[in-house]
Short mmCIF file of C-alpha atoms in Angstrom, two decimals:
data_model
loop_
_atom_site.label_atom_id
_atom_site.label_comp_id
_atom_site.label_asym_id
_atom_site.label_seq_id
_atom_site.Cartn_x
_atom_site.Cartn_y
_atom_site.Cartn_z
CA MET A 282 42.13 7.02 2.17
CA PRO A 283 44.33 4.99 -0.22
CA THR A 284 48.06 5.57 -0.22
CA ILE A 285 50.21 5.02 -3.33
CA ARG A 286 54.01 4.71 -2.90
CA LYS A 287 56.82 3.96 -5.34
CA ARG A 288 59.05 1.18 -4.03
CA ASN A 289 61.85 -0.53 -5.98
CA ARG A 290 60.54 0.75 -9.32
CA ARG A 291 57.05 -0.58 -8.58
CA TRP A 292 53.89 1.00 -7.15
CA GLN A 293 52.54 -0.11 -3.80
CA ALA A 294 48.89 0.67 -3.02
CA GLN A 295 47.56 0.50 0.52
CA VAL A 296 44.00 0.97 1.74
CA ARG A 297 43.35 1.83 5.38
CA VAL A 298 39.88 2.03 6.94
CA ALA A 299 39.19 2.45 10.66
CA ASN A 300 38.91 -0.80 12.61
CA LYS A 301 40.18 -2.82 9.64
CA ALA A 302 43.61 -4.21 8.91
CA PRO A 303 45.37 -2.38 6.03
CA ILE A 304 45.21 -4.05 2.62
CA THR A 305 48.28 -3.78 0.42
CA LYS A 306 49.10 -4.75 -3.16
CA THR A 307 51.98 -3.92 -5.56
CA PHE A 308 51.68 -3.06 -9.27
CA ASP A 309 53.99 -2.36 -12.17
CA ARG A 310 51.86 0.57 -13.36
CA TYR A 311 50.74 3.58 -11.33
CA GLN A 312 47.30 3.63 -13.06
CA ASP A 313 46.64 0.03 -12.01
CA ALA A 314 47.53 0.80 -8.41
CA VAL A 315 45.19 3.79 -8.31
CA ALA A 316 42.27 1.85 -9.83
CA TRP A 317 42.75 -1.10 -7.47
CA ALA A 318 42.95 1.17 -4.42
CA ALA A 319 39.75 3.02 -5.33
CA GLU A 320 37.79 -0.18 -5.94
CA THR A 321 39.14 -1.85 -2.81
CA GLU A 322 38.27 1.12 -0.60
CA LYS A 323 34.77 1.17 -2.07
CA ASN A 324 34.28 -2.52 -1.30
CA VAL A 325 35.59 -2.20 2.25
CA ARG A 326 33.32 0.75 3.02
CA ARG A 327 30.39 -1.11 1.48
CA SER A 328 31.08 -4.05 3.75
CA LEU A 329 31.29 -1.79 6.82
CA ALA A 330 28.05 -0.01 5.97
CA ASN A 331 26.16 -3.22 5.38
CA ASP A 332 27.32 -4.56 8.74
CA THR A 333 25.02 -1.98 10.36
CA GLY A 334 22.70 -1.14 7.47
CA ILE A 335 20.95 -3.22 4.82
CA ARG A 336 22.49 -6.56 3.93
CA VAL A 337 21.96 -6.65 0.20
CA ALA A 338 22.35 -10.42 -0.13
CA GLN A 339 19.68 -11.18 2.49
CA THR A 340 17.27 -8.27 1.98
CA THR A 341 14.67 -8.55 -0.78
CA LEU A 342 12.95 -5.82 -2.76
CA GLY A 343 9.77 -6.90 -0.99
CA ASP A 344 11.38 -6.08 2.36
CA LEU A 345 12.05 -2.53 1.15
CA ILE A 346 8.50 -2.19 -0.18
CA ASP A 347 7.08 -3.32 3.18
CA ARG A 348 9.14 -0.79 5.10
CA TYR A 349 8.34 1.97 2.61
CA GLN A 350 4.63 1.23 2.96
CA ARG A 351 4.89 1.41 6.76
CA GLU A 352 7.05 4.51 7.06
CA ILE A 353 6.67 6.65 3.92
CA THR A 354 3.30 5.96 2.28
CA PRO A 355 1.03 7.01 5.21
CA ALA A 356 2.36 10.59 5.04
CA LYS A 357 1.25 11.04 1.42
CA ARG A 358 -2.08 12.50 0.35
CA SER A 359 -2.41 9.64 -2.14
CA SER A 360 -1.57 7.02 0.50
CA GLU A 361 -4.59 4.83 -0.20
CA VAL A 362 -3.88 4.60 -3.92
CA GLU A 363 -0.15 4.09 -3.42
CA ALA A 364 -0.76 1.36 -0.86
CA LEU A 365 -2.79 -0.56 -3.42
CA ARG A 366 -0.08 -0.11 -6.06
CA LEU A 367 2.64 -1.24 -3.66
CA GLY A 368 0.54 -4.26 -2.73
CA LYS A 369 0.41 -5.36 -6.36
CA MET A 370 4.17 -4.91 -6.73
CA ARG A 371 4.69 -6.89 -3.54
CA ARG A 372 2.91 -9.87 -5.06
CA ASP A 373 5.09 -9.82 -8.19
CA ALA A 374 7.99 -12.26 -8.46
CA ILE A 375 10.55 -9.43 -8.60
CA SER A 376 9.79 -8.62 -4.95
CA GLY A 377 11.22 -11.97 -3.90
CA LEU A 378 14.68 -11.21 -5.31
CA ALA A 379 17.57 -10.14 -3.09
CA LEU A 380 18.76 -6.59 -3.71
CA SER A 381 22.12 -7.92 -4.88
CA LYS A 382 20.30 -9.77 -7.69
CA LEU A 383 18.42 -6.72 -9.01
CA SER A 384 20.31 -5.72 -12.16
CA PRO A 385 19.13 -3.42 -14.97
CA SER A 386 18.44 -6.49 -17.09
CA VAL A 387 16.17 -7.95 -14.39
CA VAL A 388 14.29 -4.65 -14.13
CA SER A 389 14.03 -4.48 -17.93
CA ASP A 390 12.44 -7.93 -17.96
CA TYR A 391 9.99 -6.78 -15.28
CA ARG A 392 9.14 -3.67 -17.31
CA ASP A 393 8.57 -5.63 -20.52
CA ARG A 394 6.45 -8.24 -18.77
CA ARG A 395 4.29 -5.56 -17.16
CA MET A 396 3.91 -3.78 -20.50
CA ALA A 397 2.07 -6.86 -21.77
CA GLU A 398 -0.30 -6.79 -18.79
CA VAL A 399 -1.15 -3.17 -18.00
CA SER A 400 -1.11 0.31 -19.55
CA VAL A 401 2.02 2.32 -20.30
CA ASP A 402 1.09 4.89 -17.66
CA THR A 403 0.77 2.17 -15.01
CA VAL A 404 4.22 0.81 -15.87
CA ARG A 405 5.71 4.30 -15.69
CA ARG A 406 4.12 4.93 -12.28
CA ASP A 407 5.28 1.55 -10.94
CA LEU A 408 8.88 2.09 -12.06
CA GLY A 409 8.86 5.60 -10.62
CA THR A 410 7.60 4.34 -7.28
CA LEU A 411 10.18 1.54 -7.10
CA GLN A 412 12.90 4.02 -7.99
CA HIS A 413 11.84 6.17 -5.04
CA VAL A 414 11.69 3.15 -2.72
CA TRP A 415 15.33 2.42 -3.57
CA ASP A 416 16.35 6.09 -3.22
CA VAL A 417 14.80 6.30 0.26
CA ALA A 418 16.59 3.10 1.27
CA HIS A 419 19.87 4.57 0.03
CA ARG A 420 19.42 7.94 1.76
CA SER A 421 17.90 6.80 5.04
CA TRP A 422 18.13 3.08 5.64
CA GLY A 423 21.78 2.23 4.98
CA LEU A 424 21.58 0.76 1.49
CA VAL A 425 25.01 1.39 -0.04
CA GLY A 426 27.29 -0.03 -2.67
CA LEU A 427 24.61 -0.70 -5.28
CA ASP A 428 23.41 1.60 -8.05
CA ASN A 429 19.68 2.11 -8.28
CA PRO A 430 18.69 -0.37 -11.06
CA PHE A 431 15.35 1.39 -11.57
CA ARG A 432 17.22 4.57 -12.54
CA LEU A 433 19.31 2.71 -15.10
CA VAL A 434 16.37 1.36 -17.09
CA ARG A 435 14.56 3.41 -19.70
CA ARG A 436 10.92 3.98 -18.93
CA PRO A 437 8.39 3.54 -21.74
CA SER A 438 7.33 6.74 -23.47
CA PRO A 439 4.15 8.32 -22.10
CA ALA A 440 0.94 7.27 -23.78
CA PRO A 441 -0.62 9.85 -26.14
CA GLY A 442 -3.01 12.24 -24.42
CA ARG A 443 -6.58 10.96 -24.28
CA SER A 444 -9.24 12.72 -26.34
CA ARG A 445 -12.31 10.90 -25.02
CA ARG A 446 -15.37 13.18 -25.01
CA LEU A 447 -18.68 12.54 -23.33
CA SER A 448 -21.72 13.05 -25.54
CA VAL A 449 -25.03 14.40 -24.21
CA GLU A 450 -26.61 10.98 -24.60
CA GLU A 451 -23.69 9.25 -22.83
CA GLN A 452 -23.85 11.75 -19.97
CA ALA A 453 -27.55 11.01 -19.50
CA ARG A 454 -26.80 7.28 -19.31
CA LEU A 455 -23.93 7.86 -16.91
CA GLU A 456 -26.01 10.04 -14.60
CA ALA A 457 -28.85 7.50 -14.61
CA ALA A 458 -26.40 4.72 -13.75
CA CYS A 459 -24.80 6.76 -10.95
CA ALA A 460 -28.23 7.52 -9.50
CA LYS A 461 -28.59 3.78 -8.87
CA CYS A 462 -25.39 3.63 -6.80
CA ARG A 463 -25.92 2.57 -3.21
CA ASN A 464 -23.78 5.48 -2.01
CA GLU A 465 -25.72 8.71 -2.43
CA PHE A 466 -22.55 10.78 -2.78
CA VAL A 467 -21.35 9.11 -6.00
CA PRO A 468 -23.70 10.97 -8.40
CA LEU A 469 -22.89 14.24 -6.62
CA VAL A 470 -19.14 13.68 -7.08
CA VAL A 471 -19.58 12.91 -10.79
CA ARG A 472 -21.77 15.98 -11.31
CA PHE A 473 -19.31 18.19 -9.41
CA ALA A 474 -16.35 16.87 -11.45
CA LEU A 475 -18.08 17.61 -14.76
CA GLU A 476 -18.81 21.18 -13.70
CA THR A 477 -15.51 22.13 -12.06
CA ALA A 478 -12.75 20.20 -13.92
CA MET A 479 -11.31 19.31 -10.51
CA ARG A 480 -9.26 16.14 -10.03
CA GLN A 481 -10.80 13.29 -8.08
CA GLY A 482 -8.32 13.69 -5.23
CA GLU A 483 -9.04 17.42 -5.01
CA ILE A 484 -12.79 16.79 -4.84
CA LEU A 485 -12.52 14.12 -2.14
CA ALA A 486 -10.25 16.36 -0.06
CA LEU A 487 -12.69 19.29 0.02
CA GLN A 488 -13.70 20.39 3.50
CA LYS A 489 -16.98 22.13 4.29
CA ARG A 490 -15.03 25.25 5.22
CA ASP A 491 -13.55 25.24 1.70
CA ILE A 492 -16.93 25.92 0.08
CA ASP A 493 -18.06 29.56 0.03
CA MET A 494 -21.73 29.27 -0.89
CA GLY A 495 -22.26 33.01 -1.03
CA ARG A 496 -19.36 33.76 -3.36
CA ARG A 497 -19.78 30.43 -5.23
CA LEU A 498 -16.16 29.40 -4.78
CA ALA A 499 -14.35 26.22 -3.79
CA LEU A 500 -10.86 26.38 -2.32
CA VAL A 501 -8.46 23.66 -3.48
CA ARG A 502 -5.85 23.66 -0.73
CA TYR A 503 -3.54 21.03 -2.16
CA SER A 504 -3.22 20.49 -5.91
CA LYS A 505 -0.94 18.35 -8.03
CA ASN A 506 1.39 21.28 -8.72
CA GLY A 507 1.59 22.16 -5.02
CA ARG A 508 -0.38 25.39 -5.30
CA SER A 509 -3.80 26.24 -3.92
CA ARG A 510 -6.49 27.82 -6.11
CA LEU A 511 -10.07 29.06 -6.04
CA VAL A 512 -12.51 27.32 -8.37
CA PRO A 513 -15.70 29.17 -9.40
CA LEU A 514 -18.83 27.07 -9.06
CA SER A 515 -21.68 26.93 -11.55
CA GLU A 516 -25.25 26.62 -10.27
CA THR A 517 -25.08 22.86 -10.89
CA ALA A 518 -21.78 22.51 -9.01
CA LEU A 519 -23.05 24.68 -6.17
CA SER A 520 -26.18 22.57 -5.91
CA ALA A 521 -24.12 19.36 -5.75
CA ALA A 522 -21.86 20.84 -3.06
CA ARG A 523 -24.86 22.06 -1.06
CA ASP A 524 -26.56 18.66 -1.21
CA ALA A 525 -23.39 16.84 -0.21
CA THR A 526 -22.66 19.24 2.65
CA SER A 527 -26.14 18.81 4.10
CA ARG A 528 -25.86 15.01 3.99
CA SER A 529 -22.24 14.58 5.10
CA GLY A 530 -21.63 13.76 8.72
CA GLU A 531 -17.92 14.53 8.35
CA GLU A 532 -15.91 17.67 7.77
CA ARG A 533 -15.34 16.51 4.21
CA VAL A 534 -17.93 17.57 1.66
CA PHE A 535 -17.83 14.23 -0.14
CA PRO A 536 -17.02 11.54 2.48
CA LEU A 537 -15.80 8.89 0.06
CA THR A 538 -12.50 7.06 -0.40
CA ALA A 539 -10.69 6.79 -3.72
CA MET A 540 -11.32 3.04 -3.69
CA SER A 541 -15.06 3.40 -3.12
CA VAL A 542 -15.28 5.84 -6.03
CA LYS A 543 -13.25 3.49 -8.21
CA LEU A 544 -15.53 0.53 -7.51
CA ALA A 545 -18.73 2.55 -7.87
CA TRP A 546 -17.44 4.04 -11.14
CA ARG A 547 -16.78 0.61 -12.61
CA ARG A 548 -20.26 -0.61 -11.71
CA ALA A 549 -21.87 2.55 -13.09
CA LEU A 550 -20.04 2.23 -16.42
CA LYS A 551 -21.23 -1.35 -16.73
CA ARG A 552 -24.85 -0.36 -16.03
CA ALA A 553 -24.59 2.55 -18.51
CA ASP A 554 -22.91 0.34 -21.14
CA LEU A 555 -20.09 2.89 -21.53
CA GLU A 556 -16.63 1.84 -22.73
CA ASP A 557 -13.20 3.41 -22.40
CA LEU A 558 -14.32 6.17 -20.02
CA HIS A 559 -12.08 7.06 -17.09
CA PHE A 560 -13.09 9.25 -14.17
CA HIS A 561 -10.26 11.59 -15.15
CA ASP A 562 -11.95 12.02 -18.55
CA LEU A 563 -14.53 14.14 -16.73
CA ARG A 564 -11.78 16.71 -16.19
CA HIS A 565 -10.97 16.59 -19.93
CA GLU A 566 -14.63 17.03 -20.73
CA ALA A 567 -15.11 19.96 -18.36
CA ILE A 568 -12.07 21.81 -19.71
CA SER A 569 -13.12 21.25 -23.32
CA ARG A 570 -16.59 22.59 -22.54
CA MET A 571 -15.11 25.69 -20.95
CA PHE A 572 -13.26 26.47 -24.17
CA GLU A 573 -16.42 25.84 -26.17
CA MET A 574 -18.26 28.31 -23.91
CA GLY A 575 -15.80 30.97 -25.03
CA LEU A 576 -13.55 31.19 -21.98
CA SER A 577 -10.00 32.32 -22.74
CA MET A 578 -6.96 30.18 -22.02
CA PRO A 579 -5.97 32.22 -18.91
CA GLU A 580 -9.53 31.92 -17.59
CA VAL A 581 -9.62 28.16 -18.09
CA ALA A 582 -6.15 27.80 -16.55
CA LEU A 583 -7.35 29.73 -13.52
CA VAL A 584 -10.08 27.13 -13.01
CA SER A 585 -8.11 23.99 -13.92
CA GLY A 586 -4.86 24.92 -12.19
CA HIS A 587 -2.61 24.32 -15.21
CA ARG A 588 0.52 26.45 -15.18
CA THR A 589 1.54 26.18 -18.83
CA PRO A 590 -0.48 26.45 -22.07
CA ALA A 591 1.08 23.22 -23.35
CA MET A 592 -0.20 21.19 -20.39
CA LEU A 593 -3.62 22.80 -20.61
CA MET A 594 -4.01 22.06 -24.30
CA ARG A 595 -3.42 18.37 -23.66
CA TYR A 596 -6.77 18.42 -21.88
CA ALA A 597 -8.67 20.55 -24.38
CA HIS A 598 -10.49 18.63 -27.09
CA ALA A 599 -13.15 20.82 -28.62
CA ASP A 600 -16.08 19.30 -30.51
CA VAL A 601 -15.00 19.82 -34.13
CA GLU A 602 -18.55 19.38 -35.44
CA ARG A 603 -19.75 22.14 -33.13
CA ILE A 604 -16.94 24.40 -34.34
CA ALA A 605 -17.87 23.66 -37.94
CA SER A 606 -21.47 24.67 -37.27
CA MET A 607 -20.28 27.92 -35.67
CA LEU A 608 -18.16 28.71 -38.71
CA GLY A 609 -21.10 28.24 -41.07
CA ASP A 610 -20.81 27.36 -44.74
CA GLY A 611 -18.52 30.30 -45.55
CA SER A 612 -20.99 32.02 -47.89
CA SER A 613 -21.47 35.79 -47.70
#
């Protein structure tokens, strides 16, 4: 702890830290002595910590990413996807910089450069991941004395919610294209997603024991909001689950990886000549169809797993032409 003494009308500040010689300096003003003592103690403790922890001048951001990928990523349900994202960050020039060189301005340049290359949502996810990498290093690996530069930079605003709908004709083309996939489970996954509004990760995590054929229910054990839920299955969804279960040699209903689905999806879209369609849009489509069927908001939320009306409505995009036809011409 710093000590401040008044000696001969001046203020003497002294900083003592275990195993270090005391550092002393004299000032005319008390405020200057206090400020110097606080900053000096901080620097001494930083030096001590980095003697046994992370040396910020020699350690690069890439070193942290490598360790994070080894020790933290494998424990996550989305480990495969995160590993790919970390791999892309690792190849970026910013990963070669020493931690001591990573300032908010450097991170801002990285953000702006990435904004010209990828989507806003991708940039937001990347910055969030790098922020967590730094936080883990600070809490567990001995990184001290530096503020997290990824926390000090403003993230771009989220992109507007997508409103992409899938027409009957487009769905027919998509299903025909998926039927040509080499992996027989791909068309079943797409069909199941359109009927249940489940997320891709939830579908791929389904175990055979999670499907109750008799009651026509699927148990989602781990969802994005951390809660489990039961999803009712239509005849089409039940048929897809039954087919997949009979073919799967694993405990999982749909024995696919996120990467295999991603690659198969891209090839199917190309064969179907469909543009600007994401796999996640199938969830949007399913939710919108549920509203068009007349289900209430609580009923749809029970299926989709949304906890607030605001979040649910971001996914609901009813067919306005269909609504207009239901309203009629207004004549009596």
